[in-house]
PDB file of C-alpha atoms in Angstrom:
ATOM      1  CA  MET A 146      50.972  38.883-106.187  1.00 84.00           C
ATOM      2  CA  TRP A 147      48.567  40.420-103.764  1.00 93.00           C
ATOM      3  CA  THR A 148      49.239  40.554-100.023  1.00 95.00           C
ATOM      4  CA  ARG A 149      46.460  40.710 -97.012  1.00 96.00           C
ATOM      5  CA  GLU A 150      48.077  44.030 -95.891  1.00 96.00           C
ATOM      6  CA  GLU A 151      47.843  45.702 -99.408  1.00 97.00           C
ATOM      7  CA  LEU A 152      44.237  44.692 -99.892  1.00 97.00           C
ATOM      8  CA  LYS A 153      43.143  45.712 -96.339  1.00 97.00           C
ATOM      9  CA  THR A 154      45.056  49.063 -96.624  1.00 97.00           C
ATOM     10  CA  ASN A 155      43.318  49.872 -99.940  1.00 97.00           C
ATOM     11  CA  ALA A 156      40.039  48.903 -98.509  1.00 97.00           C
ATOM     12  CA  LYS A 157      40.385  51.162 -95.503  1.00 97.00           C
ATOM     13  CA  GLU A 158      41.257  54.043 -97.931  1.00 97.00           C
ATOM     14  CA  LEU A 159      38.124  53.153-100.079  1.00 97.00           C
ATOM     15  CA  LEU A 160      36.075  53.006 -97.053  1.00 97.00           C
ATOM     16  CA  LYS A 161      36.954  56.510 -95.977  1.00 96.00           C
ATOM     17  CA  ALA A 162      36.048  58.069 -99.381  1.00 95.00           C
ATOM     18  CA  ASN A 163      32.947  55.964 -99.851  1.00 96.00           C
ATOM     19  CA  TYR A 164      31.601  55.129 -96.455  1.00 96.00           C
ATOM     20  CA  TRP A 165      27.849  55.628 -96.944  1.00 96.00           C
ATOM     21  CA  LYS A 166      27.869  53.983-100.174  1.00 96.00           C
ATOM     22  CA  ALA A 167      29.883  50.789 -98.877  1.00 96.00           C
ATOM     23  CA  PHE A 168      27.630  50.881 -95.823  1.00 96.00           C
ATOM     24  CA  LEU A 169      24.510  50.944 -97.937  1.00 96.00           C
ATOM     25  CA  ALA A 170      25.735  47.951-100.031  1.00 95.00           C
ATOM     26  CA  ALA A 171      26.544  46.068 -96.956  1.00 94.00           C
ATOM     27  CA  ALA A 172      23.070  46.835 -95.516  1.00 94.00           C
ATOM     28  CA  VAL A 173      21.408  45.400 -98.633  1.00 94.00           C
ATOM     29  CA  ILE A 174      23.527  42.226 -98.654  1.00 91.00           C
ATOM     30  CA  SER A 175      22.884  41.658 -94.836  1.00 89.00           C
ATOM     31  CA  VAL A 176      19.066  42.197 -95.221  1.00 89.00           C
ATOM     32  CA  MET A 177      18.748  40.059 -98.124  1.00 86.00           C
ATOM     33  CA  ALA A 178      20.961  37.282 -96.292  1.00 79.00           C
ATOM     34  CA  GLY A 179      18.732  37.574 -93.330  1.00 80.00           C
ATOM     35  CA  ALA A 180      15.276  37.737 -95.144  1.00 74.00           C
ATOM     36  CA  ASN A 181      15.112  33.933 -95.915  1.00 66.00           C
ATOM     37  CA  GLN A 182      15.736  33.256 -92.246  1.00 68.00           C
ATOM     38  CA  ARG A 183      12.840  35.472 -91.374  1.00 70.00           C
ATOM     39  CA  PHE A 184      10.636  33.686 -93.604  1.00 64.00           C
ATOM     40  CA  ILE A 185      11.716  30.169 -92.101  1.00 64.00           C
ATOM     41  CA  ASN A 186      11.139  31.563 -88.574  1.00 66.00           C
ATOM     42  CA  PHE A 187       7.586  32.735 -89.790  1.00 63.00           C
ATOM     43  CA  GLY A 188       6.850  29.166 -91.086  1.00 57.00           C
ATOM     44  CA  ASN A 189       8.125  27.525 -87.971  1.00 62.00           C
ATOM     45  CA  THR A 190       5.806  29.820 -85.780  1.00 67.00           C
ATOM     46  CA  THR A 191       3.034  28.913 -88.108  1.00 64.00           C
ATOM     47  CA  LEU A 192       3.771  25.252 -87.746  1.00 58.00           C
ATOM     48  CA  ASP A 193       3.800  25.350 -83.966  1.00 64.00           C
ATOM     49  CA  ASN A 194       0.685  27.119 -83.846  1.00 64.00           C
ATOM     50  CA  ALA A 195      -0.927  24.469 -86.154  1.00 60.00           C
ATOM     51  CA  LYS A 196       0.605  21.542 -84.322  1.00 61.00           C
ATOM     52  CA  GLY A 197      -2.373  19.514 -82.567  1.00 58.00           C
ATOM     53  CA  THR A 198      -5.126  20.961 -84.794  1.00 62.00           C
ATOM     54  CA  ALA A 199      -3.959  20.778 -88.498  1.00 59.00           C
ATOM     55  CA  SER A 200      -3.777  17.677 -90.547  1.00 65.00           C
ATOM     56  CA  THR A 201      -0.553  16.212 -91.729  1.00 67.00           C
ATOM     57  CA  PHE A 202      -1.270  17.298 -95.161  1.00 70.00           C
ATOM     58  CA  THR A 203      -1.586  20.951 -93.860  1.00 73.00           C
ATOM     59  CA  ILE A 204       1.711  20.632 -92.012  1.00 66.00           C
ATOM     60  CA  LEU A 205       3.504  19.367 -94.930  1.00 72.00           C
ATOM     61  CA  ALA A 206       1.917  22.265 -97.006  1.00 77.00           C
ATOM     62  CA  ILE A 207       3.090  24.835 -94.709  1.00 71.00           C
ATOM     63  CA  THR A 208       6.627  23.360 -94.716  1.00 72.00           C
ATOM     64  CA  PHE A 209       7.018  22.919 -98.699  1.00 78.00           C
ATOM     65  CA  GLY A 210       5.290  26.181 -98.980  1.00 79.00           C
ATOM     66  CA  THR A 211       7.823  28.056 -96.995  1.00 76.00           C
ATOM     67  CA  LEU A 212      10.938  26.379 -98.397  1.00 79.00           C
ATOM     68  CA  LEU A 213       9.611  26.800-101.921  1.00 83.00           C
ATOM     69  CA  PHE A 214       9.042  30.582-101.263  1.00 84.00           C
ATOM     70  CA  CYS A 215      12.555  30.972 -99.749  1.00 82.00           C
ATOM     71  CA  VAL A 216      14.180  29.209-102.669  1.00 85.00           C
ATOM     72  CA  ILE A 217      12.267  31.595-105.100  1.00 90.00           C
ATOM     73  CA  PHE A 218      13.103  34.665-103.228  1.00 90.00           C
ATOM     74  CA  SER A 219      16.659  33.801-103.087  1.00 90.00           C
ATOM     75  CA  ILE A 220      16.922  32.997-106.803  1.00 92.00           C
ATOM     76  CA  PHE A 221      15.057  35.907-108.242  1.00 95.00           C
ATOM     77  CA  VAL A 222      15.617  38.655-105.392  1.00 94.00           C
ATOM     78  CA  VAL A 223      18.554  38.080-103.207  1.00 93.00           C
ATOM     79  CA  ASN A 224      21.098  36.953-105.836  1.00 94.00           C
ATOM     80  CA  PRO A 225      20.491  39.786-108.082  1.00 96.00           C
ATOM     81  CA  PHE A 226      20.718  42.309-105.377  1.00 96.00           C
ATOM     82  CA  THR A 227      24.004  40.582-104.384  1.00 95.00           C
ATOM     83  CA  VAL A 228      25.355  41.244-107.944  1.00 97.00           C
ATOM     84  CA  GLY A 229      24.235  44.977-107.655  1.00 97.00           C
ATOM     85  CA  SER A 230      25.830  45.618-104.232  1.00 97.00           C
ATOM     86  CA  GLN A 231      29.084  44.068-105.538  1.00 97.00           C
ATOM     87  CA  LYS A 232      28.841  46.438-108.538  1.00 97.00           C
ATOM     88  CA  LEU A 233      28.608  49.301-106.082  1.00 97.00           C
ATOM     89  CA  LEU A 234      31.545  48.256-104.319  1.00 97.00           C
ATOM     90  CA  LEU A 235      33.702  47.705-107.322  1.00 97.00           C
ATOM     91  CA  ASN A 236      32.737  51.113-108.601  1.00 96.00           C
ATOM     92  CA  CYS A 237      34.053  52.576-105.419  1.00 95.00           C
ATOM     93  CA  LYS A 238      37.673  52.050-106.778  1.00 92.00           C
ATOM     94  CA  GLU A 239      36.757  54.055-110.004  1.00 87.00           C
ATOM     95  CA  ASP A 240      35.129  56.724-108.016  1.00 86.00           C
ATOM     96  CA  CYS A 241      32.038  56.112-109.964  1.00 91.00           C
ATOM     97  CA  ALA A 242      29.911  54.313-107.476  1.00 91.00           C
ATOM     98  CA  GLN A 243      26.102  55.307-107.558  1.00 93.00           C
ATOM     99  CA  ASN A 244      23.153  53.958-105.371  1.00 94.00           C
ATOM    100  CA  SER A 245      21.548  52.984-108.556  1.00 95.00           C
ATOM    101  CA  ASP A 246      24.172  50.228-108.908  1.00 97.00           C
ATOM    102  CA  LEU A 247      22.140  48.308-106.340  1.00 96.00           C
ATOM    103  CA  VAL A 248      19.642  47.423-108.969  1.00 97.00           C
ATOM    104  CA  PHE A 249      22.091  47.003-111.748  1.00 97.00           C
ATOM    105  CA  ALA A 250      21.178  43.141-112.129  1.00 97.00           C
ATOM    106  CA  PHE A 251      17.463  43.910-112.663  1.00 97.00           C
ATOM    107  CA  LYS A 252      18.333  46.275-115.564  1.00 96.00           C
ATOM    108  CA  ASN A 253      21.134  44.291-117.068  1.00 96.00           C
ATOM    109  CA  SER A 254      20.654  40.674-118.416  1.00 96.00           C
ATOM    110  CA  TYR A 255      18.518  39.876-115.448  1.00 98.00           C
ATOM    111  CA  PHE A 256      17.590  36.373-116.344  1.00 97.00           C
ATOM    112  CA  ASN A 257      21.263  35.455-117.394  1.00 98.00           C
ATOM    113  CA  ILE A 258      22.416  36.589-113.881  1.00 98.00           C
ATOM    114  CA  VAL A 259      19.633  34.702-112.205  1.00 98.00           C
ATOM    115  CA  LYS A 260      20.544  31.485-114.158  1.00 98.00           C
ATOM    116  CA  THR A 261      24.411  31.868-113.597  1.00 98.00           C
ATOM    117  CA  LEU A 262      24.004  32.277-109.816  1.00 97.00           C
ATOM    118  CA  PHE A 263      21.521  29.446-109.504  1.00 96.00           C
ATOM    119  CA  MET A 264      23.948  27.160-111.416  1.00 96.00           C
ATOM    120  CA  GLN A 265      26.699  28.312-108.997  1.00 96.00           C
ATOM    121  CA  LYS A 266      24.691  27.678-105.943  1.00 94.00           C
ATOM    122  CA  LEU A 267      23.295  24.269-107.272  1.00 94.00           C
ATOM    123  CA  ILE A 268      26.829  22.891-108.013  1.00 95.00           C
ATOM    124  CA  THR A 269      28.214  24.234-104.653  1.00 94.00           C
ATOM    125  CA  SER A 270      25.207  22.744-102.893  1.00 91.00           C
ATOM    126  CA  VAL A 271      25.486  19.396-104.319  1.00 92.00           C
ATOM    127  CA  PHE A 272      29.254  19.110-103.684  1.00 92.00           C
ATOM    128  CA  THR A 273      28.612  20.077-100.041  1.00 89.00           C
ATOM    129  CA  LEU A 274      25.863  17.706 -99.653  1.00 88.00           C
ATOM    130  CA  LEU A 275      28.045  14.796-100.889  1.00 82.00           C
ATOM    131  CA  PHE A 276      31.382  15.917 -99.295  1.00 82.00           C
ATOM    132  CA  VAL A 277      31.516  18.868 -96.913  1.00 83.00           C
ATOM    133  CA  ILE A 278      35.340  19.770 -97.783  1.00 89.00           C
ATOM    134  CA  PRO A 279      34.872  19.690-101.639  1.00 89.00           C
ATOM    135  CA  GLY A 280      31.722  21.930-101.095  1.00 91.00           C
ATOM    136  CA  ILE A 281      33.864  24.413 -99.402  1.00 94.00           C
ATOM    137  CA  ILE A 282      36.585  24.205-102.173  1.00 95.00           C
ATOM    138  CA  LYS A 283      33.926  24.701-104.777  1.00 95.00           C
ATOM    139  CA  ALA A 284      32.550  27.815-102.831  1.00 96.00           C
ATOM    140  CA  TYR A 285      35.869  29.309-102.949  1.00 97.00           C
ATOM    141  CA  GLU A 286      36.449  28.350-106.671  1.00 97.00           C
ATOM    142  CA  TYR A 287      33.334  30.192-107.600  1.00 98.00           C
ATOM    143  CA  ARG A 288      33.705  33.035-105.267  1.00 97.00           C
ATOM    144  CA  MET A 289      34.396  35.678-108.147  1.00 98.00           C
ATOM    145  CA  VAL A 290      31.276  34.916-110.103  1.00 98.00           C
ATOM    146  CA  PRO A 291      29.049  37.730-108.547  1.00 97.00           C
ATOM    147  CA  TYR A 292      32.007  40.188-109.367  1.00 98.00           C
ATOM    148  CA  LEU A 293      32.410  38.881-113.037  1.00 98.00           C
ATOM    149  CA  LEU A 294      28.569  39.194-113.494  1.00 98.00           C
ATOM    150  CA  ALA A 295      28.811  42.727-111.998  1.00 98.00           C
ATOM    151  CA  GLU A 296      31.100  43.706-114.913  1.00 97.00           C
ATOM    152  CA  ASN A 297      29.912  41.373-117.510  1.00 97.00           C
ATOM    153  CA  PRO A 298      26.322  40.506-117.103  1.00 97.00           C
ATOM    154  CA  ASP A 299      26.057  38.795-120.472  1.00 97.00           C
ATOM    155  CA  MET A 300      28.740  36.197-119.407  1.00 98.00           C
ATOM    156  CA  ASP A 301      27.565  32.692-120.167  1.00 97.00           C
ATOM    157  CA  TRP A 302      27.149  30.636-116.891  1.00 97.00           C
ATOM    158  CA  ARG A 303      29.736  28.144-117.753  1.00 97.00           C
ATOM    159  CA  GLU A 304      32.258  30.776-118.725  1.00 98.00           C
ATOM    160  CA  ALA A 305      31.675  32.536-115.368  1.00 98.00           C
ATOM    161  CA  LEU A 306      32.272  29.720-113.417  1.00 98.00           C
ATOM    162  CA  ASN A 307      35.242  28.647-115.245  1.00 97.00           C
ATOM    163  CA  THR A 308      36.804  32.165-115.325  1.00 98.00           C
ATOM    164  CA  SER A 309      36.342  32.116-111.513  1.00 98.00           C
ATOM    165  CA  LYS A 310      37.726  28.912-111.109  1.00 97.00           C
ATOM    166  CA  GLU A 311      40.833  30.044-112.995  1.00 97.00           C
ATOM    167  CA  MET A 312      41.268  33.264-111.231  1.00 97.00           C
ATOM    168  CA  MET A 313      41.075  31.430-107.832  1.00 97.00           C
ATOM    169  CA  ASP A 314      43.651  28.671-109.090  1.00 96.00           C
ATOM    170  CA  GLY A 315      46.254  28.657-106.401  1.00 95.00           C
ATOM    171  CA  GLN A 316      44.608  31.480-104.147  1.00 96.00           C
ATOM    172  CA  LYS A 317      42.017  29.514-102.352  1.00 97.00           C
ATOM    173  CA  TRP A 318      44.240  29.072 -99.251  1.00 96.00           C
ATOM    174  CA  ASN A 319      45.437  32.740 -99.118  1.00 97.00           C
ATOM    175  CA  THR A 320      41.622  33.747 -99.611  1.00 97.00           C
ATOM    176  CA  PHE A 321      40.784  31.614 -96.801  1.00 97.00           C
ATOM    177  CA  VAL A 322      43.524  33.128 -94.482  1.00 97.00           C
ATOM    178  CA  LEU A 323      42.210  36.523 -95.639  1.00 97.00           C
ATOM    179  CA  ASP A 324      38.760  35.538 -94.338  1.00 97.00           C
ATOM    180  CA  MET A 325      40.230  34.408 -91.066  1.00 97.00           C
ATOM    181  CA  SER A 326      42.004  37.749 -90.726  1.00 96.00           C
ATOM    182  CA  PHE A 327      38.518  39.311 -89.994  1.00 97.00           C
ATOM    183  CA  PHE A 328      38.026  36.998 -87.156  1.00 95.00           C
ATOM    184  CA  GLY A 329      39.199  39.458 -84.516  1.00 95.00           C
ATOM    185  CA  TRP A 330      36.928  42.206 -85.928  1.00 95.00           C
ATOM    186  CA  HIS A 331      33.883  39.869 -85.671  1.00 93.00           C
ATOM    187  CA  LEU A 332      34.776  38.995 -82.085  1.00 93.00           C
ATOM    188  CA  LEU A 333      35.251  42.535 -81.184  1.00 93.00           C
ATOM    189  CA  SER A 334      32.026  43.345 -82.723  1.00 92.00           C
ATOM    190  CA  ILE A 335      30.250  40.930 -80.288  1.00 92.00           C
ATOM    191  CA  PHE A 336      31.777  42.994 -77.464  1.00 91.00           C
ATOM    192  CA  THR A 337      30.050  46.010 -78.984  1.00 90.00           C
ATOM    193  CA  CYS A 338      26.752  44.294 -79.064  1.00 89.00           C
ATOM    194  CA  GLY A 339      26.955  43.870 -82.650  1.00 89.00           C
ATOM    195  CA  ILE A 340      27.006  47.549 -83.515  1.00 91.00           C
ATOM    196  CA  LEU A 341      30.371  47.606 -85.057  1.00 94.00           C
ATOM    197  CA  GLU A 342      29.639  44.818 -87.483  1.00 94.00           C
ATOM    198  CA  PRO A 343      26.978  46.820 -89.793  1.00 92.00           C
ATOM    199  CA  PHE A 344      28.901  50.090 -89.264  1.00 96.00           C
ATOM    200  CA  TYR A 345      32.477  49.061 -89.829  1.00 96.00           C
ATOM    201  CA  VAL A 346      33.322  45.482 -90.102  1.00 96.00           C
ATOM    202  CA  THR A 347      31.026  44.450 -92.869  1.00 96.00           C
ATOM    203  CA  PRO A 348      31.686  47.353 -95.248  1.00 97.00           C
ATOM    204  CA  TYR A 349      35.409  46.965 -94.596  1.00 98.00           C
ATOM    205  CA  ASN A 350      35.368  43.212 -95.287  1.00 97.00           C
ATOM    206  CA  LEU A 351      33.220  43.589 -98.368  1.00 97.00           C
ATOM    207  CA  LEU A 352      35.602  46.281 -99.866  1.00 98.00           C
ATOM    208  CA  THR A 353      38.392  44.007 -99.102  1.00 98.00           C
ATOM    209  CA  ASN A 354      36.912  41.159-101.233  1.00 97.00           C
ATOM    210  CA  ALA A 355      36.195  43.617-103.853  1.00 97.00           C
ATOM    211  CA  GLU A 356      40.113  44.565-103.866  1.00 97.00           C
ATOM    212  CA  LEU A 357      40.684  40.902-104.145  1.00 98.00           C
ATOM    213  CA  TYR A 358      38.691  40.709-107.306  1.00 98.00           C
ATOM    214  CA  HIS A 359      40.628  43.710-108.649  1.00 96.00           C
ATOM    215  CA  ALA A 360      43.855  42.051-107.915  1.00 96.00           C
ATOM    216  CA  LEU A 361      43.068  38.750-109.185  1.00 96.00           C
ATOM    217  CA  LYS A 362      41.618  40.314-112.353  1.00 92.00           C
ATOM    218  CA  ASN A 363      44.717  42.253-112.997  1.00 82.00           C
TER     219      ASN A 363
END
């Protein structure tokens, strides 16, 4: 049985030995996560400039086009980079992490990875729209999917989702508590004008989650 203290201690040791690789993985995940928001902000700015002069059709076209682009970008770019980043973080434990791991998904069963993560996000989104709490539970159930794909890119999407669900059986509450244990770090980052977040908190957090995967897999 894993403990928070054990996972976080291991993550700290890995961070010392692989700091810049962990930082790079965290930076890629953060940039990818923020990219869609930037596109949405651009679309909103375009809409604000068009109001009063553009037709209803033009406004709807801008709105739909922005949302469509964000969805496509997330499916075909953000998700594969997420798997690549997790591949790099997982390999830190084996002392074989390479920067090229970041593009792992683009070189190994790319479309299977895209399909699997699409189904994961789709099912989670549907549950979230219908009932918020079941949506959160689904998110925790499928939490291990990117890690599974990082090690098994050919895994069928149903098998990946079911395997993650089995791994997280009885572990969701403990994982939630693990997430909450980083609240103090995030709060401290605010008092450092956000500087601490990308340079320490996020890499530390991500390596801890990679350690969780290793613990559940074993």
